[in-house]
Tab-separated table of C-alpha atoms in Angstrom:
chain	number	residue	atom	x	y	z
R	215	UNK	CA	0.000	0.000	0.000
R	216	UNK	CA	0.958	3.551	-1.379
R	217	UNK	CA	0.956	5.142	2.573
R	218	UNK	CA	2.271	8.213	1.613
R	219	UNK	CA	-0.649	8.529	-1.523
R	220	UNK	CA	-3.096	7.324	1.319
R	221	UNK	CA	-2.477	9.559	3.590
R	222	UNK	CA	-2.308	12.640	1.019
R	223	UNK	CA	-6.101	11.504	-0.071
R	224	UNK	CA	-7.180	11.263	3.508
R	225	UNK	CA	-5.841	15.347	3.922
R	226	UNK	CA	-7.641	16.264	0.483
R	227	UNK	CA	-10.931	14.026	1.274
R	228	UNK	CA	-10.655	15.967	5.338
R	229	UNK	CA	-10.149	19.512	4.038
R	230	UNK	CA	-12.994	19.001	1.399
R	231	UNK	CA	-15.414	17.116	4.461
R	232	UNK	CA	-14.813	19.318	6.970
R	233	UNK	CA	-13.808	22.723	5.469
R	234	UNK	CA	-10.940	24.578	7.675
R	235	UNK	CA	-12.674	24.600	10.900
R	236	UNK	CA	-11.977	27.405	13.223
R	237	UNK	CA	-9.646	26.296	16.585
R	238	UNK	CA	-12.213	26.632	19.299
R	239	UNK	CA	-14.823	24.117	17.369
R	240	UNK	CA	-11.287	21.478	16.982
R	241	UNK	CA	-11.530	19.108	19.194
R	242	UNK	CA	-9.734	15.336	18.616
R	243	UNK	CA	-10.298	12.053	20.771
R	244	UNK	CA	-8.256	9.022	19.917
R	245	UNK	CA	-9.641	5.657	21.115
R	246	UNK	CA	-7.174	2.101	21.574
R	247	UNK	CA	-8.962	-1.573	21.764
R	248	UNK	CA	-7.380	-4.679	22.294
R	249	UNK	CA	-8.264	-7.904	21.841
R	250	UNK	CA	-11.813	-7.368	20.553
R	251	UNK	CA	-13.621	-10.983	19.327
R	252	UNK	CA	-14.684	-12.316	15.913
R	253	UNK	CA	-18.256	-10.842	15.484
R	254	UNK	CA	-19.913	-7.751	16.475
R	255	UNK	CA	-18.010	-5.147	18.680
R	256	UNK	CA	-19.100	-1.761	19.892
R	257	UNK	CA	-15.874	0.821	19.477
R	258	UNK	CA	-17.767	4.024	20.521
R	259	UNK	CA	-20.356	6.427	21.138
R	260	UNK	CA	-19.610	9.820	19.755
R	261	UNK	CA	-21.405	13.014	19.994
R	262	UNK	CA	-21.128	16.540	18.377
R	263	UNK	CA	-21.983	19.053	15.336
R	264	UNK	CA	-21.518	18.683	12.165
R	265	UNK	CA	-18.990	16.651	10.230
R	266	UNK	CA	-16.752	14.298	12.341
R	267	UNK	CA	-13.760	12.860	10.291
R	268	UNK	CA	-12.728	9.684	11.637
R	269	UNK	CA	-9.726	7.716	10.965
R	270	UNK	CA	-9.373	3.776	12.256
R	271	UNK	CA	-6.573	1.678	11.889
R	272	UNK	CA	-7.226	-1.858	12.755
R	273	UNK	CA	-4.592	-5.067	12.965
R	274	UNK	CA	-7.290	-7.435	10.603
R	275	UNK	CA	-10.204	-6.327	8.205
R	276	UNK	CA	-13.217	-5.554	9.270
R	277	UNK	CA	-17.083	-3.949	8.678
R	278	UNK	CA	-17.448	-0.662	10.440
R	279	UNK	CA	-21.150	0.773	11.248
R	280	UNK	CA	-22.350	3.964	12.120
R	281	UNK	CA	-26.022	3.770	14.018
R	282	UNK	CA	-26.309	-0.113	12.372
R	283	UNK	CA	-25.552	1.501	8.880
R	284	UNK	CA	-22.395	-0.085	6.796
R	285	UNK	CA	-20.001	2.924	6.077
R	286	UNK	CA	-16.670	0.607	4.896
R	287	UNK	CA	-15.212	-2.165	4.780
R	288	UNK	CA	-11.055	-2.647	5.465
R	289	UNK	CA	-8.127	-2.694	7.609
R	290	UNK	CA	-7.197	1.191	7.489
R	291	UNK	CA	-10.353	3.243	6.467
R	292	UNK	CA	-11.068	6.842	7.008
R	293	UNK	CA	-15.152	7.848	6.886
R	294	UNK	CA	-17.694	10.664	7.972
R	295	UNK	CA	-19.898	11.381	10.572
R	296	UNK	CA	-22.831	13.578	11.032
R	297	UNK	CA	-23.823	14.741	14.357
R	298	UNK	CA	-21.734	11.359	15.942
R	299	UNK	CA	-23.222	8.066	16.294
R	300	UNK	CA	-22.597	4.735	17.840
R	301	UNK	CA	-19.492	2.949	15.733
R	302	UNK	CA	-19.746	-0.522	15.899
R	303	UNK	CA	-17.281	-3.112	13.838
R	304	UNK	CA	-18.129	-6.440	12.980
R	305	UNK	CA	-14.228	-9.052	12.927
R	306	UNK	CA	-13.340	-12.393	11.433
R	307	UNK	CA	-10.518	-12.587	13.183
R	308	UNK	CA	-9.805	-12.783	17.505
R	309	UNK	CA	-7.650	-10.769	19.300
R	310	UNK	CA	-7.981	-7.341	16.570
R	311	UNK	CA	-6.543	-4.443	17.978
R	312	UNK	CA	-8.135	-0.822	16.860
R	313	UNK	CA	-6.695	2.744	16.903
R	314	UNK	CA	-9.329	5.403	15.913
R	315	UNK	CA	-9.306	9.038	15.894
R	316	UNK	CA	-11.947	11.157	15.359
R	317	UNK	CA	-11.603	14.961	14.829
R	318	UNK	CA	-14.322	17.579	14.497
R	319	UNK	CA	-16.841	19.429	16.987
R	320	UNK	CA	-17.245	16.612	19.510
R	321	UNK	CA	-19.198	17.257	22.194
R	322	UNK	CA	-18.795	13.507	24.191
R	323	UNK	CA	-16.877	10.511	23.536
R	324	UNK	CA	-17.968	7.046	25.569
R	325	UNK	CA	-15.593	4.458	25.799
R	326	UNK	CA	-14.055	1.276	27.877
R	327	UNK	CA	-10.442	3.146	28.375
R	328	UNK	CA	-9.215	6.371	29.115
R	329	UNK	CA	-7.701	8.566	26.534
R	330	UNK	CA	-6.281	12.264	26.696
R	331	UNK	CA	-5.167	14.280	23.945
R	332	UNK	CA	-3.816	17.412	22.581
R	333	UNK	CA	-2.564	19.022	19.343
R	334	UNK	CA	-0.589	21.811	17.690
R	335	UNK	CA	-0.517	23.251	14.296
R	336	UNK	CA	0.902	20.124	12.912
R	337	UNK	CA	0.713	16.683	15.094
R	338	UNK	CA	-1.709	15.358	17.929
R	339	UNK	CA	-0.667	13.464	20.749
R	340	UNK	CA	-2.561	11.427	23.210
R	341	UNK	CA	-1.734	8.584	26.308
R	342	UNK	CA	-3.707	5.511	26.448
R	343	UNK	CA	-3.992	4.247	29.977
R	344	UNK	CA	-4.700	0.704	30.226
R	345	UNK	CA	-5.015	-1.603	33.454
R	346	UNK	CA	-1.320	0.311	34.867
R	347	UNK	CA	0.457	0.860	31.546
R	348	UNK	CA	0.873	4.450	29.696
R	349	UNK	CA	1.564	4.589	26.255
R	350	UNK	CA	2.260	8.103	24.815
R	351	UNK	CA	1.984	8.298	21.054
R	352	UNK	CA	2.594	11.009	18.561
R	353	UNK	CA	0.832	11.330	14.947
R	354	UNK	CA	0.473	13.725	12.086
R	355	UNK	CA	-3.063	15.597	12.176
R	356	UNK	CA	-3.921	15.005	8.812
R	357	UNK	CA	-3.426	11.423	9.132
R	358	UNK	CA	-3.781	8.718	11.334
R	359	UNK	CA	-0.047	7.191	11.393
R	360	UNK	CA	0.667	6.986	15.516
R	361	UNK	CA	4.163	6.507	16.579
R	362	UNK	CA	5.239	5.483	20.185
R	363	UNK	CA	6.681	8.064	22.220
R	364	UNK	CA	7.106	5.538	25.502
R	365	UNK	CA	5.395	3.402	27.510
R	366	UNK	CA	5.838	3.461	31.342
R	367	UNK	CA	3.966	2.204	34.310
R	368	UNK	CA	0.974	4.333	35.671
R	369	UNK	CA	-2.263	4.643	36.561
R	370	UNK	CA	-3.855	7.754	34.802
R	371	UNK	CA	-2.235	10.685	33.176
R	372	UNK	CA	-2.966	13.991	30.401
R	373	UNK	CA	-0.917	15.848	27.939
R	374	UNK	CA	-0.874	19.364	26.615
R	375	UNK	CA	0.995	21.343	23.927
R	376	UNK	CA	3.025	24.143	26.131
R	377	UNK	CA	6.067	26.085	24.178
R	378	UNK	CA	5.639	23.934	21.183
R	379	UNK	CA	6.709	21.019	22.638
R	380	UNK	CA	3.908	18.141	23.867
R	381	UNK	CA	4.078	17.825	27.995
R	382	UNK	CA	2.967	14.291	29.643
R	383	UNK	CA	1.618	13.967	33.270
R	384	UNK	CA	1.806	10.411	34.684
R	385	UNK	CA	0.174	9.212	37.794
R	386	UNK	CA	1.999	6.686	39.803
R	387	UNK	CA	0.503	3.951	42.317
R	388	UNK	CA	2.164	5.809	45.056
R	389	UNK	CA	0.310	9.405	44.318
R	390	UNK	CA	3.690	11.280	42.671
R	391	UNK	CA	3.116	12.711	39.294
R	392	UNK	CA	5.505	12.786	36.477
R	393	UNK	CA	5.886	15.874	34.180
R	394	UNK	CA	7.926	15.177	31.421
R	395	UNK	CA	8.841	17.722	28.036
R	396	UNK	CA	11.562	15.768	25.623
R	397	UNK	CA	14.388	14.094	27.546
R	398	UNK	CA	13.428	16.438	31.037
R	399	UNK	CA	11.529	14.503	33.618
R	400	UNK	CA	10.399	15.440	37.379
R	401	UNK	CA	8.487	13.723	39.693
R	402	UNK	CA	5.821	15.634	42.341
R	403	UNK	CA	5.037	13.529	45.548
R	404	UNK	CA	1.675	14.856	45.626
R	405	UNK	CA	-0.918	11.513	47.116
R	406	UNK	CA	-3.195	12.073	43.671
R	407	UNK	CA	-5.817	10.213	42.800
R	408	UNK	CA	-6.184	12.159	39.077
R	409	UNK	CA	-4.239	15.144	37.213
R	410	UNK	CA	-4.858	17.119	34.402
R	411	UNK	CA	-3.055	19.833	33.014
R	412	UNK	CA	-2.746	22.265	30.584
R	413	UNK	CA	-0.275	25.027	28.515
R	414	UNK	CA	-0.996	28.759	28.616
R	415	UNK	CA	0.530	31.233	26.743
R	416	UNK	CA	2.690	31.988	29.939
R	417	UNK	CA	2.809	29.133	31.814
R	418	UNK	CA	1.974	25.486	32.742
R	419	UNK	CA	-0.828	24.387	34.470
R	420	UNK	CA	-1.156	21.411	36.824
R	421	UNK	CA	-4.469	20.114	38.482
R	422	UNK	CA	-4.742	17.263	40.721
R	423	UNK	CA	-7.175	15.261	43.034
R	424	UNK	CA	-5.986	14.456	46.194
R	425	UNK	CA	-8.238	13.195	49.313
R	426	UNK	CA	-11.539	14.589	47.967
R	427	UNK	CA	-10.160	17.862	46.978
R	428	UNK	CA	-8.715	19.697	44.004
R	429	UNK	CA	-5.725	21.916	44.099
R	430	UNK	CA	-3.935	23.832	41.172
R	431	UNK	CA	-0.399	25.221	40.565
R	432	UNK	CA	1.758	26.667	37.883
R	433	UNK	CA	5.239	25.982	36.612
R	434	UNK	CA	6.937	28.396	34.386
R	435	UNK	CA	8.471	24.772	32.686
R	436	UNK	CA	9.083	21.030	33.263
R	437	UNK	CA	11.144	20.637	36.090
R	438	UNK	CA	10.646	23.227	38.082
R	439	UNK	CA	9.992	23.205	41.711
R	440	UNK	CA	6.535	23.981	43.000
R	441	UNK	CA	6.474	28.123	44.149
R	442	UNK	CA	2.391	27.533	45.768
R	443	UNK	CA	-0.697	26.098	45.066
R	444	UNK	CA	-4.094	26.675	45.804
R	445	UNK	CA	-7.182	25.068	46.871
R	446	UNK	CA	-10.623	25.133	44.735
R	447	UNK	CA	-12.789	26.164	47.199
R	448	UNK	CA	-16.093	22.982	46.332
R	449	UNK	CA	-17.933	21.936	49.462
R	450	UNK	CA	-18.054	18.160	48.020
R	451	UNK	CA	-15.821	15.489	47.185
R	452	UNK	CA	-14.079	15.605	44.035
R	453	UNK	CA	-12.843	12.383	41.963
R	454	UNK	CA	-11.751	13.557	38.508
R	455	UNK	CA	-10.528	16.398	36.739
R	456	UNK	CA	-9.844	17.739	33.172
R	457	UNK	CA	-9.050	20.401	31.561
R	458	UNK	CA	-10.360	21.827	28.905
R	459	UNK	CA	-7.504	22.361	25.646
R	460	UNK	CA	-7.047	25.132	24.512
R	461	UNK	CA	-9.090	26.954	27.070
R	462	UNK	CA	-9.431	28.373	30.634
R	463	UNK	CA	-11.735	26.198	31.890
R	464	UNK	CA	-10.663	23.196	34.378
R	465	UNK	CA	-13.397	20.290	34.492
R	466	UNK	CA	-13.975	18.111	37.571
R	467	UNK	CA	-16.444	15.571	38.891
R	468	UNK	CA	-18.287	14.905	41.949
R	469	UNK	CA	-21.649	13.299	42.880
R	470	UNK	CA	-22.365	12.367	39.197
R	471	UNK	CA	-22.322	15.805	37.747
R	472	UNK	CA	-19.415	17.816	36.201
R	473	UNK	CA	-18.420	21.676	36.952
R	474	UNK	CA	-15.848	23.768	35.391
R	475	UNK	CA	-14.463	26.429	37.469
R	476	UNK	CA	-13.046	29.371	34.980
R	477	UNK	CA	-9.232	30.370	35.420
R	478	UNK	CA	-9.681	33.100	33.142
R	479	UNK	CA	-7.227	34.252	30.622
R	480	UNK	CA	-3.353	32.898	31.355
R	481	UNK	CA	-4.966	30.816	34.349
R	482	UNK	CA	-5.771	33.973	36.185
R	483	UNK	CA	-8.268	33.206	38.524
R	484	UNK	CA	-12.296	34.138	38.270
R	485	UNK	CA	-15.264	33.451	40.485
R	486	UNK	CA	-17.642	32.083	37.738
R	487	UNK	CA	-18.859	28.440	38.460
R	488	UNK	CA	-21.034	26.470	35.847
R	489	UNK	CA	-22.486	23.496	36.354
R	490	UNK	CA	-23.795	20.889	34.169
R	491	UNK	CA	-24.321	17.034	33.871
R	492	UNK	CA	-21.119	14.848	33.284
R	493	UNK	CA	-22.593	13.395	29.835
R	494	UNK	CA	-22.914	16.624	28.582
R	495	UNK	CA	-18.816	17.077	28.862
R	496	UNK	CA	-16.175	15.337	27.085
């Protein structure tokens, strides 16, 4: 197979699909499955406006669906969606492996595994977490050709594009939290139970979980030592956070619902609160 030809079609076939859609309607998720069975598998429910452009890259052949409708048919296929759908795939062959991305206005993405992702002008880059392994993989944006950054223990973990470089957060079993930029790592003996973080034009910004609560500091870079932190005030118990990319809003869970408190421009800090239900946030 031609992969270079491929991959030139897929850009042509995305730009004409999707038209050059404006940075604050961009949003990517990237989805890994392993050993899915001969027969009928569900891959994901996705959610959102407009055309989605999705790209899936599977070790055997197989049938893909959108809402129970056939859409193609092969082992690397690239096809539209309108408003989301369920995607379903239908194997001959055990033990298939899938990578998909999916790029458009997305509003929700449901899966088994958890996925985090970011992008620059040029390249996307997302962790798969998987029963305490982290894989970190980098591929082009026009074209769904992942490459293996590393792969290291952990539990959870995010990345962000900060300085034009991609940043990776790793949660250990013990709590610490790795940041690591190119060949500079540090670790942060936090006791975390979740962290998310995100690049601003001025600095980097961590969030983490720890004991119920959420707390939030900057670094001017990777490996720096922590100056403060700070507390977001919530009178409940907190178990996840996010952040959203390219934006000033940091997402986190508690009793079923989601809330995103706004940092404001350059994670400068604001007293809005909005509230609304966790399926309703990606």
């Amino acid at each position: 197979m031609d992969y270079g030809k491929l991959a030139y079609l897929k850009a042509v076939d995305l730009e004409d699909k999707l038209g050059y859609m404006r940075s604050e309607k961009f949003c990517v998720t990237t989805i890994e499955l392993n050993e899915l069975v001969a027969g009928e598998n569900f891959l994901a429910q996705i959610d959102g406006d407009g055309d989605i452009a999705v790209f899936v890259s599977a070790s055997s052949v197989g049938t893909f669906f959108v809402d129970g409708v056939k859409v193609c048919e092969g082992a690397d296929v690239f096809f539209k969606m309108t408003d989301g759908g369920e995607l379903t795939a239908v194997f001959s062959e055990e033990h298939t492996k899938v990578r998909i991305m999916a790029l458009g206005d997305i509003t929700a993405a449901e899966t088994s595994g958890k996925l985090y992702a970011d992008y620059d002008e040029n390249e996307i880059s997302y962790l798969v977490c998987d029963r305490g392994t982290v894989k970190a993989y980098k591929s082009p944006k026009l074209s769904f050709e992942p490459r293996l950054l590393f792969e290291t223990k952990g539990l959870q973990g995010d990345v962000c594009e900060y300085k034009k470089e991609f940043v990776f957060a790793i949660l250990s079993e013990d709590g610490s939290v790795a940041l690591r930029k190119g060949d500079i790592e540090k670790a942060y003996p936090l006791g975390a139970s979740a962290v998310a973080i995100s690049g601003g034009n001025y600095s980097l910004m961590v969030a983490y979980v720890s004991k119920g609560r959420l707390y939030v500091f900057e670094l001017g870079d990777v490996g720096e030592e922590i100056a403060s932190q700070s507390n977001v005030y919530f009178t409940g118990a907190v178990d996840d956070v996010r952040f959203v990319k390219k934006g000033s809003k940091v997402l986190f869970s508690s009793g079923g619902k989601c809330y995103a408190k706004e940092l404001g421009a350059d994670f400068k800090y604001d007293d809005k609160l909005y509230v609304r239900l966790a399926t309703e946030v990606l």
